[in-house]
């Protein structure tokens, strides 16, 4: 009976693998335009958008209306400075209402939670302006608190003219007296500045917006050793002359990515937030999106959405594969001595199947180990999102099962990993899978029974997987999902 059931499940999983679905869409009602950089406040996540208000999420995966921002206007951004949040937004500009006159304003609050007594925004102050006939629009604010110098910078502007940079006072949020704007880019808008490893990066949104599925928005980047520029792309083109290395364009039935924001979650774990102008699977609405942010040769790279399906889970440390700890079952195939030349016709040798080996496996809880990958059934894992389990910033929780079966990877109370006979949805069977900045992954159980704190799947010795502290500097904490 067990073999029959597992054959049926295997057939279903094979069908689902052929329909591989990207789990890149935030759930709930993540509808927003021009989202600000995501801020965390008292255990929740917030982002603001054009028109006032914004979205809030308790876990970073399910987003709904609830963030409060007075002032209305367009294209806000936010940054945390000390124990306060500075929010910048634009009043008109960008060709809105037929003209380019506009203002960028800033205001403070101690909390982003509208239920908190500390959620009280200060009166806005003007920090940048533009006139109707000016070659820059005061719109699309981007804030950078320089982690090296402590200085605060504001970029703004649209593709109607220059992108400009001014310095603000991090104590007051006002423009530094006497500070004159500097032109740093052209032919883009919705800019944001970030700093990493001695480089300042200018992320700009190129193309056209606000045209649904026909919007041509895409995100480009240049970098400079000086926050004032020049910002050059990877082939030396100045962003003041239209340069910019492509970071992200349309894909997965979503078009018009724009309004980049960076969220550093942990050492080696970064996310990029933005909106898609149109998600074709959601009626062409503008939606919040979050992807892994990777770094390659000193340049930011947008990570790919993790797809459901069947994989080898490979340790970065030594290349061994996570597998069910069961006896190896030999394949009975013809053997042809290499020293004998024969004319026998060549026939395909079928791969070992689940039905051929599943009856040799223990019926109860089984151990998990690492071993040489040979594309055998006990080494193939199915990764499937569990929508009802919620998620974390940018991703849902997953169940990880031996492909074609209900045998689920689970955390045990002794901080080891096992395979239980059935997936029940318990916290110790739910897995957080996040791409790291080098392209590998960390794998974390939602909960380890009897333990507090966060644990990650790690590799110790040559054949032993375990649960321990995540350490980005060690390959023991890193994994690859390979379909081979």
GROMACS .gro file of C-alpha atoms in nm:
model
  484
    1UNK     CA    1   0.000   0.000   0.000
    2UNK     CA    2   0.278   0.243   0.088
    3UNK     CA    3   0.446   0.192  -0.250
    4UNK     CA    4   0.118   0.257  -0.430
    5UNK     CA    5   0.058   0.579  -0.238
    6UNK     CA    6   0.411   0.701  -0.299
    7UNK     CA    7   0.379   0.624  -0.670
    8UNK     CA    8   0.066   0.838  -0.684
    9UNK     CA    9   0.233   1.123  -0.499
   10UNK     CA   10   0.535   1.094  -0.726
   11UNK     CA   11   0.315   1.138  -1.033
   12UNK     CA   12   0.150   1.446  -0.885
   13UNK     CA   13   0.485   1.598  -0.788
   14UNK     CA   14   0.623   1.534  -1.136
   15UNK     CA   15   0.329   1.723  -1.284
   16UNK     CA   16   0.377   2.013  -1.039
   17UNK     CA   17   0.750   2.030  -1.109
   18UNK     CA   18   0.670   2.081  -1.476
   19UNK     CA   19   0.457   2.378  -1.378
   20UNK     CA   20   0.734   2.536  -1.163
   21UNK     CA   21   0.587   2.845  -0.999
   22UNK     CA   22   0.800   3.140  -0.886
   23UNK     CA   23   0.718   3.239  -0.528
   24UNK     CA   24   0.808   3.603  -0.581
   25UNK     CA   25   0.474   3.772  -0.520
   26UNK     CA   26   0.394   3.922  -0.183
   27UNK     CA   27   0.056   3.805  -0.055
   28UNK     CA   28  -0.238   3.988   0.100
   29UNK     CA   29  -0.308   4.318  -0.077
   30UNK     CA   30   0.039   4.451  -0.160
   31UNK     CA   31  -0.090   4.722  -0.392
   32UNK     CA   32   0.125   5.034  -0.385
   33UNK     CA   33   0.294   5.277  -0.621
   34UNK     CA   34   0.638   5.429  -0.562
   35UNK     CA   35   0.715   5.243  -0.236
   36UNK     CA   36   0.967   5.385   0.008
   37UNK     CA   37   1.258   5.182   0.142
   38UNK     CA   38   1.112   4.928   0.385
   39UNK     CA   39   1.149   5.020   0.752
   40UNK     CA   40   1.120   4.787   1.051
   41UNK     CA   41   0.951   4.926   1.363
   42UNK     CA   42   0.855   4.729   1.675
   43UNK     CA   43   0.859   4.395   1.495
   44UNK     CA   44   0.658   4.504   1.191
   45UNK     CA   45   0.755   4.622   0.844
   46UNK     CA   46   0.633   4.943   0.681
   47UNK     CA   47   0.652   5.107   0.339
   48UNK     CA   48   0.489   5.429   0.218
   49UNK     CA   49   0.366   5.517  -0.130
   50UNK     CA   50   0.237   5.795  -0.353
   51UNK     CA   51  -0.087   5.950  -0.231
   52UNK     CA   52  -0.031   5.907   0.142
   53UNK     CA   53  -0.043   5.601   0.362
   54UNK     CA   54   0.119   5.273   0.272
   55UNK     CA   55   0.149   4.907   0.364
   56UNK     CA   56   0.229   4.718   0.683
   57UNK     CA   57   0.330   4.356   0.740
   58UNK     CA   58   0.375   4.153   1.056
   59UNK     CA   59   0.606   3.903   0.889
   60UNK     CA   60   0.740   4.069   0.572
   61UNK     CA   61   0.542   3.838   0.343
   62UNK     CA   62   0.175   3.929   0.390
   63UNK     CA   63   0.115   4.299   0.324
   64UNK     CA   64  -0.198   4.510   0.370
   65UNK     CA   65  -0.299   4.871   0.406
   66UNK     CA   66  -0.229   5.026   0.745
   67UNK     CA   67   0.077   5.248   0.734
   68UNK     CA   68  -0.005   5.615   0.801
   69UNK     CA   69   0.176   5.910   0.647
   70UNK     CA   70   0.036   6.262   0.642
   71UNK     CA   71   0.113   6.509   0.366
   72UNK     CA   72  -0.003   6.310   0.065
   73UNK     CA   73   0.214   6.392  -0.233
   74UNK     CA   74   0.432   6.150  -0.421
   75UNK     CA   75   0.717   5.903  -0.405
   76UNK     CA   76   0.829   5.906  -0.038
   77UNK     CA   77   1.139   5.758   0.117
   78UNK     CA   78   1.235   5.685   0.478
   79UNK     CA   79   1.543   5.633   0.690
   80UNK     CA   80   1.594   5.556   1.059
   81UNK     CA   81   1.827   5.796   1.243
   82UNK     CA   82   1.884   5.711   1.608
   83UNK     CA   83   1.546   5.638   1.761
   84UNK     CA   84   1.349   5.840   1.504
   85UNK     CA   85   1.231   5.793   1.147
   86UNK     CA   86   1.278   6.065   0.886
   87UNK     CA   87   1.030   6.058   0.599
   88UNK     CA   88   1.076   6.261   0.280
   89UNK     CA   89   0.808   6.310   0.017
   90UNK     CA   90   0.725   6.534  -0.278
   91UNK     CA   91   0.448   6.785  -0.335
   92UNK     CA   92   0.356   6.789  -0.708
   93UNK     CA   93   0.650   6.804  -0.951
   94UNK     CA   94   0.731   6.542  -1.212
   95UNK     CA   95   0.494   6.691  -1.465
   96UNK     CA   96   0.199   6.628  -1.232
   97UNK     CA   97  -0.079   6.875  -1.301
   98UNK     CA   98   0.095   6.986  -1.620
   99UNK     CA   99   0.397   7.154  -1.460
  100UNK     CA  100   0.732   7.079  -1.307
  101UNK     CA  101   0.718   7.307  -1.005
  102UNK     CA  102   0.750   7.106  -0.688
  103UNK     CA  103   0.892   7.064  -0.343
  104UNK     CA  104   1.057   6.789  -0.140
  105UNK     CA  105   0.964   6.795   0.228
  106UNK     CA  106   1.082   6.604   0.533
  107UNK     CA  107   0.915   6.518   0.864
  108UNK     CA  108   0.995   6.309   1.174
  109UNK     CA  109   0.819   6.049   1.386
  110UNK     CA  110   0.936   5.824   1.670
  111UNK     CA  111   0.715   5.533   1.561
  112UNK     CA  112   0.561   5.410   1.238
  113UNK     CA  113   0.289   5.216   1.420
  114UNK     CA  114  -0.031   5.423   1.394
  115UNK     CA  115  -0.153   5.261   1.718
  116UNK     CA  116   0.147   5.391   1.911
  117UNK     CA  117   0.141   5.715   2.108
  118UNK     CA  118   0.484   5.786   1.955
  119UNK     CA  119   0.339   5.789   1.602
  120UNK     CA  120   0.314   6.164   1.569
  121UNK     CA  121   0.465   6.331   1.265
  122UNK     CA  122   0.632   6.670   1.293
  123UNK     CA  123   0.538   6.960   1.070
  124UNK     CA  124   0.702   6.912   0.727
  125UNK     CA  125   0.983   7.139   0.615
  126UNK     CA  126   1.087   7.212   0.257
  127UNK     CA  127   1.438   7.088   0.169
  128UNK     CA  128   1.437   7.116  -0.211
  129UNK     CA  129   1.231   7.305  -0.470
  130UNK     CA  130   1.193   7.334  -0.847
  131UNK     CA  131   1.020   7.584  -1.077
  132UNK     CA  132   0.812   7.520  -1.388
  133UNK     CA  133   1.097   7.616  -1.622
  134UNK     CA  134   1.373   7.443  -1.423
  135UNK     CA  135   1.576   7.154  -1.564
  136UNK     CA  136   1.508   6.941  -1.255
  137UNK     CA  137   1.187   6.830  -1.084
  138UNK     CA  138   1.176   6.828  -0.704
  139UNK     CA  139   1.018   6.486  -0.676
  140UNK     CA  140   1.113   6.123  -0.601
  141UNK     CA  141   1.314   6.161  -0.281
  142UNK     CA  142   1.593   5.917  -0.195
  143UNK     CA  143   1.766   5.929   0.146
  144UNK     CA  144   2.112   5.805   0.247
  145UNK     CA  145   2.258   5.824   0.597
  146UNK     CA  146   2.627   5.768   0.524
  147UNK     CA  147   2.743   5.491   0.762
  148UNK     CA  148   3.104   5.617   0.744
  149UNK     CA  149   3.068   5.993   0.787
  150UNK     CA  150   2.724   6.018   0.947
  151UNK     CA  151   2.621   6.278   0.688
  152UNK     CA  152   2.270   6.274   0.541
  153UNK     CA  153   2.203   6.308   0.168
  154UNK     CA  154   1.893   6.355  -0.044
  155UNK     CA  155   1.872   6.272  -0.415
  156UNK     CA  156   1.572   6.382  -0.622
  157UNK     CA  157   1.458   6.446  -0.978
  158UNK     CA  158   1.299   6.283  -1.283
  159UNK     CA  159   1.378   6.207  -1.645
  160UNK     CA  160   1.248   6.558  -1.732
  161UNK     CA  161   1.587   6.693  -1.623
  162UNK     CA  162   1.876   6.629  -1.386
  163UNK     CA  163   1.894   6.412  -1.077
  164UNK     CA  164   2.029   6.633  -0.800
  165UNK     CA  165   2.194   6.578  -0.463
  166UNK     CA  166   2.173   6.800  -0.156
  167UNK     CA  167   2.295   6.755   0.200
  168UNK     CA  168   2.055   6.750   0.494
  169UNK     CA  169   2.122   6.788   0.865
  170UNK     CA  170   2.071   6.444   1.031
  171UNK     CA  171   1.974   6.617   1.357
  172UNK     CA  172   1.698   6.833   1.211
  173UNK     CA  173   1.613   6.686   0.870
  174UNK     CA  174   1.655   7.032   0.723
  175UNK     CA  175   1.881   7.126   0.437
  176UNK     CA  176   2.232   7.219   0.545
  177UNK     CA  177   2.253   7.595   0.526
  178UNK     CA  178   2.427   7.719   0.215
  179UNK     CA  179   2.436   7.373   0.056
  180UNK     CA  180   2.383   7.394  -0.319
  181UNK     CA  181   2.247   7.100  -0.522
  182UNK     CA  182   2.485   6.895  -0.737
  183UNK     CA  183   2.381   6.731  -1.067
  184UNK     CA  184   2.466   6.360  -1.054
  185UNK     CA  185   2.256   6.187  -1.324
  186UNK     CA  186   2.011   6.233  -1.608
  187UNK     CA  187   1.754   6.024  -1.797
  188UNK     CA  188   1.621   5.845  -1.488
  189UNK     CA  189   1.409   5.906  -1.178
  190UNK     CA  190   1.307   5.748  -0.846
  191UNK     CA  191   1.671   5.742  -0.736
  192UNK     CA  192   1.815   5.594  -0.420
  193UNK     CA  193   2.167   5.603  -0.277
  194UNK     CA  194   2.336   5.320  -0.087
  195UNK     CA  195   2.689   5.268   0.046
  196UNK     CA  196   2.896   4.949   0.051
  197UNK     CA  197   3.266   4.872   0.084
  198UNK     CA  198   3.395   5.220  -0.002
  199UNK     CA  199   3.154   5.275  -0.291
  200UNK     CA  200   2.846   5.492  -0.321
  201UNK     CA  201   2.584   5.344  -0.551
  202UNK     CA  202   2.319   5.547  -0.731
  203UNK     CA  203   2.015   5.338  -0.821
  204UNK     CA  204   1.790   5.504  -1.077
  205UNK     CA  205   1.468   5.405  -1.248
  206UNK     CA  206   1.494   5.438  -1.625
  207UNK     CA  207   1.207   5.435  -1.874
  208UNK     CA  208   0.843   5.536  -1.849
  209UNK     CA  209   0.591   5.481  -1.572
  210UNK     CA  210   0.220   5.490  -1.506
  211UNK     CA  211   0.111   5.303  -1.820
  212UNK     CA  212   0.026   4.965  -1.670
  213UNK     CA  213   0.153   4.671  -1.871
  214UNK     CA  214   0.309   4.911  -2.122
  215UNK     CA  215   0.531   5.084  -1.866
  216UNK     CA  216   0.898   5.051  -1.954
  217UNK     CA  217   1.046   5.115  -1.608
  218UNK     CA  218   1.372   4.933  -1.527
  219UNK     CA  219   1.634   4.984  -1.259
  220UNK     CA  220   1.992   5.087  -1.343
  221UNK     CA  221   2.296   5.158  -1.127
  222UNK     CA  222   2.626   5.344  -1.126
  223UNK     CA  223   2.888   5.385  -0.855
  224UNK     CA  224   3.138   5.641  -0.727
  225UNK     CA  225   3.401   5.673  -0.455
  226UNK     CA  226   3.255   6.018  -0.379
  227UNK     CA  227   2.890   6.066  -0.287
  228UNK     CA  228   2.883   6.368  -0.520
  229UNK     CA  229   2.989   6.155  -0.817
  230UNK     CA  230   3.075   6.102  -1.089
  231UNK     CA  231   2.861   5.786  -1.099
  232UNK     CA  232   2.991   5.549  -1.365
  233UNK     CA  233   2.848   5.218  -1.477
  234UNK     CA  234   3.039   4.893  -1.532
  235UNK     CA  235   3.173   5.005  -1.871
  236UNK     CA  236   3.265   5.356  -1.760
  237UNK     CA  237   2.962   5.552  -1.882
  238UNK     CA  238   2.872   5.851  -1.666
  239UNK     CA  239   2.513   5.860  -1.539
  240UNK     CA  240   2.523   6.233  -1.613
  241UNK     CA  241   2.541   6.126  -1.978
  242UNK     CA  242   2.274   5.857  -1.960
  243UNK     CA  243   2.487   5.567  -1.835
  244UNK     CA  244   2.371   5.296  -1.597
  245UNK     CA  245   2.421   4.921  -1.556
  246UNK     CA  246   2.097   4.724  -1.572
  247UNK     CA  247   1.994   4.579  -1.237
  248UNK     CA  248   1.639   4.463  -1.304
  249UNK     CA  249   1.385   4.468  -1.586
  250UNK     CA  250   1.052   4.294  -1.646
  251UNK     CA  251   0.999   3.921  -1.589
  252UNK     CA  252   0.770   3.650  -1.453
  253UNK     CA  253   0.462   3.832  -1.593
  254UNK     CA  254   0.546   4.147  -1.403
  255UNK     CA  255   0.666   4.462  -1.574
  256UNK     CA  256   0.802   4.805  -1.486
  257UNK     CA  257   1.026   4.757  -1.180
  258UNK     CA  258   1.113   5.087  -1.011
  259UNK     CA  259   1.177   5.273  -0.683
  260UNK     CA  260   1.460   5.060  -0.544
  261UNK     CA  261   1.513   5.025  -0.169
  262UNK     CA  262   1.775   4.821   0.019
  263UNK     CA  263   1.712   4.630   0.343
  264UNK     CA  264   2.010   4.469   0.520
  265UNK     CA  265   1.856   4.185   0.719
  266UNK     CA  266   2.165   4.011   0.853
  267UNK     CA  267   2.532   3.962   0.776
  268UNK     CA  268   2.523   3.826   0.421
  269UNK     CA  269   2.144   3.858   0.386
  270UNK     CA  270   2.011   4.158   0.194
  271UNK     CA  271   1.681   4.230   0.019
  272UNK     CA  272   1.579   4.482  -0.244
  273UNK     CA  273   1.229   4.628  -0.245
  274UNK     CA  274   1.058   4.801  -0.538
  275UNK     CA  275   0.729   4.805  -0.719
  276UNK     CA  276   0.623   4.646  -1.043
  277UNK     CA  277   0.413   4.887  -1.247
  278UNK     CA  278   0.194   4.595  -1.352
  279UNK     CA  279   0.152   4.242  -1.221
  280UNK     CA  280  -0.040   4.066  -1.497
  281UNK     CA  281  -0.155   3.795  -1.257
  282UNK     CA  282  -0.314   4.062  -1.034
  283UNK     CA  283  -0.515   4.253  -1.286
  284UNK     CA  284  -0.221   4.466  -1.399
  285UNK     CA  285  -0.208   4.641  -1.060
  286UNK     CA  286   0.106   4.811  -0.926
  287UNK     CA  287   0.244   4.586  -0.651
  288UNK     CA  288   0.518   4.577  -0.390
  289UNK     CA  289   0.796   4.329  -0.470
  290UNK     CA  290   1.093   4.201  -0.271
  291UNK     CA  291   1.387   4.003  -0.411
  292UNK     CA  292   1.722   3.889  -0.273
  293UNK     CA  293   1.998   4.146  -0.328
  294UNK     CA  294   2.325   3.984  -0.433
  295UNK     CA  295   2.671   4.133  -0.489
  296UNK     CA  296   2.901   4.027  -0.771
  297UNK     CA  297   3.237   4.188  -0.849
  298UNK     CA  298   3.138   4.495  -0.653
  299UNK     CA  299   2.801   4.539  -0.826
  300UNK     CA  300   2.448   4.478  -0.695
  301UNK     CA  301   2.262   4.194  -0.865
  302UNK     CA  302   1.893   4.111  -0.835
  303UNK     CA  303   1.843   3.755  -0.711
  304UNK     CA  304   1.605   3.522  -0.890
  305UNK     CA  305   1.276   3.415  -0.733
  306UNK     CA  306   1.311   3.074  -0.570
  307UNK     CA  307   1.101   2.825  -0.763
  308UNK     CA  308   0.910   2.532  -0.627
  309UNK     CA  309   1.022   2.194  -0.756
  310UNK     CA  310   1.264   1.905  -0.709
  311UNK     CA  311   1.627   1.966  -0.613
  312UNK     CA  312   1.952   1.831  -0.485
  313UNK     CA  313   2.032   2.029  -0.168
  314UNK     CA  314   2.410   2.064  -0.178
  315UNK     CA  315   2.648   2.178   0.092
  316UNK     CA  316   2.869   2.466  -0.017
  317UNK     CA  317   3.138   2.336   0.221
  318UNK     CA  318   3.226   2.018   0.036
  319UNK     CA  319   2.966   1.961  -0.236
  320UNK     CA  320   2.796   1.670  -0.062
  321UNK     CA  321   2.419   1.628  -0.092
  322UNK     CA  322   2.158   1.617   0.181
  323UNK     CA  323   2.001   1.272   0.178
  324UNK     CA  324   1.780   1.031   0.365
  325UNK     CA  325   2.000   0.804   0.577
  326UNK     CA  326   1.897   0.473   0.418
  327UNK     CA  327   2.081   0.177   0.271
  328UNK     CA  328   2.216   0.232  -0.079
  329UNK     CA  329   2.023   0.021  -0.332
  330UNK     CA  330   2.225  -0.091  -0.632
  331UNK     CA  331   2.091  -0.049  -0.984
  332UNK     CA  332   2.082  -0.374  -1.176
  333UNK     CA  333   2.212  -0.270  -1.516
  334UNK     CA  334   2.418  -0.446  -1.785
  335UNK     CA  335   2.790  -0.399  -1.747
  336UNK     CA  336   3.004  -0.361  -2.055
  337UNK     CA  337   3.377  -0.419  -2.007
  338UNK     CA  338   3.552  -0.116  -2.150
  339UNK     CA  339   3.829  -0.330  -2.295
  340UNK     CA  340   3.592  -0.528  -2.518
  341UNK     CA  341   3.467  -0.372  -2.841
  342UNK     CA  342   3.115  -0.490  -2.919
  343UNK     CA  343   2.846  -0.394  -3.167
  344UNK     CA  344   2.546  -0.428  -2.939
  345UNK     CA  345   2.284  -0.158  -2.995
  346UNK     CA  346   2.280   0.123  -2.737
  347UNK     CA  347   1.976   0.143  -2.513
  348UNK     CA  348   1.881   0.398  -2.254
  349UNK     CA  349   1.924   0.298  -1.890
  350UNK     CA  350   1.631   0.429  -1.681
  351UNK     CA  351   1.703   0.614  -1.359
  352UNK     CA  352   1.630   0.441  -1.032
  353UNK     CA  353   1.270   0.504  -0.931
  354UNK     CA  354   1.105   0.568  -0.599
  355UNK     CA  355   0.895   0.254  -0.635
  356UNK     CA  356   1.209   0.042  -0.663
  357UNK     CA  357   1.355   0.156  -0.333
  358UNK     CA  358   1.084   0.303  -0.108
  359UNK     CA  359   0.995  -0.037   0.042
  360UNK     CA  360   1.349  -0.064   0.183
  361UNK     CA  361   1.317   0.258   0.383
  362UNK     CA  362   1.210   0.267   0.749
  363UNK     CA  363   0.843   0.346   0.804
  364UNK     CA  364   0.900   0.591   1.091
  365UNK     CA  365   1.136   0.879   1.154
  366UNK     CA  366   1.454   0.846   0.948
  367UNK     CA  367   1.791   1.009   0.987
  368UNK     CA  368   1.935   1.262   0.745
  369UNK     CA  369   2.300   1.279   0.638
  370UNK     CA  370   2.529   1.411   0.363
  371UNK     CA  371   2.668   1.198   0.084
  372UNK     CA  372   2.792   1.186  -0.275
  373UNK     CA  373   2.512   1.290  -0.509
  374UNK     CA  374   2.403   1.017  -0.753
  375UNK     CA  375   2.053   1.145  -0.843
  376UNK     CA  376   1.892   0.866  -0.640
  377UNK     CA  377   1.540   0.898  -0.492
  378UNK     CA  378   1.669   0.935  -0.135
  379UNK     CA  379   1.866   1.245  -0.247
  380UNK     CA  380   1.591   1.434  -0.429
  381UNK     CA  381   1.400   1.692  -0.226
  382UNK     CA  382   1.080   1.872  -0.318
  383UNK     CA  383   1.050   2.238  -0.221
  384UNK     CA  384   0.691   2.361  -0.189
  385UNK     CA  385   0.555   2.683  -0.041
  386UNK     CA  386   0.304   2.654   0.243
  387UNK     CA  387   0.079   2.960   0.187
  388UNK     CA  388  -0.119   2.921   0.509
  389UNK     CA  389   0.201   2.924   0.720
  390UNK     CA  390   0.290   3.289   0.652
  391UNK     CA  391   0.647   3.389   0.583
  392UNK     CA  392   0.933   3.634   0.640
  393UNK     CA  393   1.069   3.936   0.454
  394UNK     CA  394   1.028   3.855   0.086
  395UNK     CA  395   0.942   3.487   0.110
  396UNK     CA  396   0.695   3.218   0.227
  397UNK     CA  397   0.775   2.925   0.453
  398UNK     CA  398   0.843   2.601   0.267
  399UNK     CA  399   0.803   2.235   0.330
  400UNK     CA  400   1.095   2.022   0.218
  401UNK     CA  401   1.004   1.660   0.144
  402UNK     CA  402   1.168   1.365  -0.026
  403UNK     CA  403   1.040   1.407  -0.379
  404UNK     CA  404   0.733   1.196  -0.446
  405UNK     CA  405   0.666   1.124  -0.078
  406UNK     CA  406   0.528   1.291   0.232
  407UNK     CA  407   0.854   1.237   0.425
  408UNK     CA  408   0.935   1.586   0.554
  409UNK     CA  409   1.258   1.744   0.671
  410UNK     CA  410   1.216   1.852   1.034
  411UNK     CA  411   1.416   2.008   1.317
  412UNK     CA  412   1.445   1.790   1.627
  413UNK     CA  413   1.484   1.888   1.991
  414UNK     CA  414   1.851   1.785   1.996
  415UNK     CA  415   1.928   2.045   1.726
  416UNK     CA  416   1.962   1.788   1.451
  417UNK     CA  417   1.756   1.725   1.137
  418UNK     CA  418   1.545   1.420   1.062
  419UNK     CA  419   1.284   1.312   0.810
  420UNK     CA  420   0.942   1.251   0.963
  421UNK     CA  421   0.691   1.022   0.787
  422UNK     CA  422   0.423   1.287   0.729
  423UNK     CA  423   0.419   1.664   0.686
  424UNK     CA  424   0.184   1.813   0.946
  425UNK     CA  425   0.261   2.183   0.913
  426UNK     CA  426   0.427   2.200   1.254
  427UNK     CA  427   0.674   2.486   1.304
  428UNK     CA  428   0.971   2.249   1.310
  429UNK     CA  429   0.873   2.130   0.958
  430UNK     CA  430   0.856   2.479   0.809
  431UNK     CA  431   1.170   2.621   0.650
  432UNK     CA  432   1.286   2.974   0.576
  433UNK     CA  433   1.497   2.971   0.259
  434UNK     CA  434   1.684   3.291   0.175
  435UNK     CA  435   1.938   3.366  -0.094
  436UNK     CA  436   2.259   3.519   0.038
  437UNK     CA  437   2.454   3.802  -0.122
  438UNK     CA  438   2.695   3.551  -0.283
  439UNK     CA  439   2.412   3.353  -0.448
  440UNK     CA  440   2.407   3.059  -0.205
  441UNK     CA  441   2.124   3.000   0.041
  442UNK     CA  442   2.067   2.975   0.412
  443UNK     CA  443   1.801   2.732   0.534
  444UNK     CA  444   1.638   2.793   0.873
  445UNK     CA  445   1.361   2.609   1.058
  446UNK     CA  446   1.079   2.829   1.184
  447UNK     CA  447   1.123   2.672   1.527
  448UNK     CA  448   1.347   2.417   1.696
  449UNK     CA  449   1.146   2.228   1.961
  450UNK     CA  450   1.252   2.321   2.313
  451UNK     CA  451   1.485   2.601   2.200
  452UNK     CA  452   1.459   2.978   2.165
  453UNK     CA  453   1.644   3.185   1.910
  454UNK     CA  454   1.726   3.129   1.545
  455UNK     CA  455   1.899   2.821   1.407
  456UNK     CA  456   2.029   2.748   1.059
  457UNK     CA  457   2.102   2.424   0.878
  458UNK     CA  458   2.478   2.373   0.893
  459UNK     CA  459   2.726   2.110   0.783
  460UNK     CA  460   2.966   1.964   1.037
  461UNK     CA  461   3.237   1.713   0.946
  462UNK     CA  462   3.185   1.541   0.611
  463UNK     CA  463   2.854   1.363   0.653
  464UNK     CA  464   2.663   1.532   0.934
  465UNK     CA  465   2.401   1.803   0.889
  466UNK     CA  466   2.297   1.981   1.208
  467UNK     CA  467   2.134   2.300   1.336
  468UNK     CA  468   2.345   2.584   1.471
  469UNK     CA  469   2.428   2.952   1.449
  470UNK     CA  470   2.430   3.102   1.102
  471UNK     CA  471   2.775   3.232   1.007
  472UNK     CA  472   2.802   3.398   0.668
  473UNK     CA  473   3.181   3.378   0.681
  474UNK     CA  474   3.166   2.996   0.690
  475UNK     CA  475   3.069   2.772   0.399
  476UNK     CA  476   2.925   2.536   0.661
  477UNK     CA  477   2.617   2.762   0.672
  478UNK     CA  478   2.563   2.783   0.296
  479UNK     CA  479   2.364   2.560   0.059
  480UNK     CA  480   2.279   2.533  -0.309
  481UNK     CA  481   1.957   2.412  -0.472
  482UNK     CA  482   2.055   2.224  -0.786
  483UNK     CA  483   1.831   2.051  -1.037
  484UNK     CA  484   2.045   1.785  -1.198
   0.00000   0.00000   0.00000
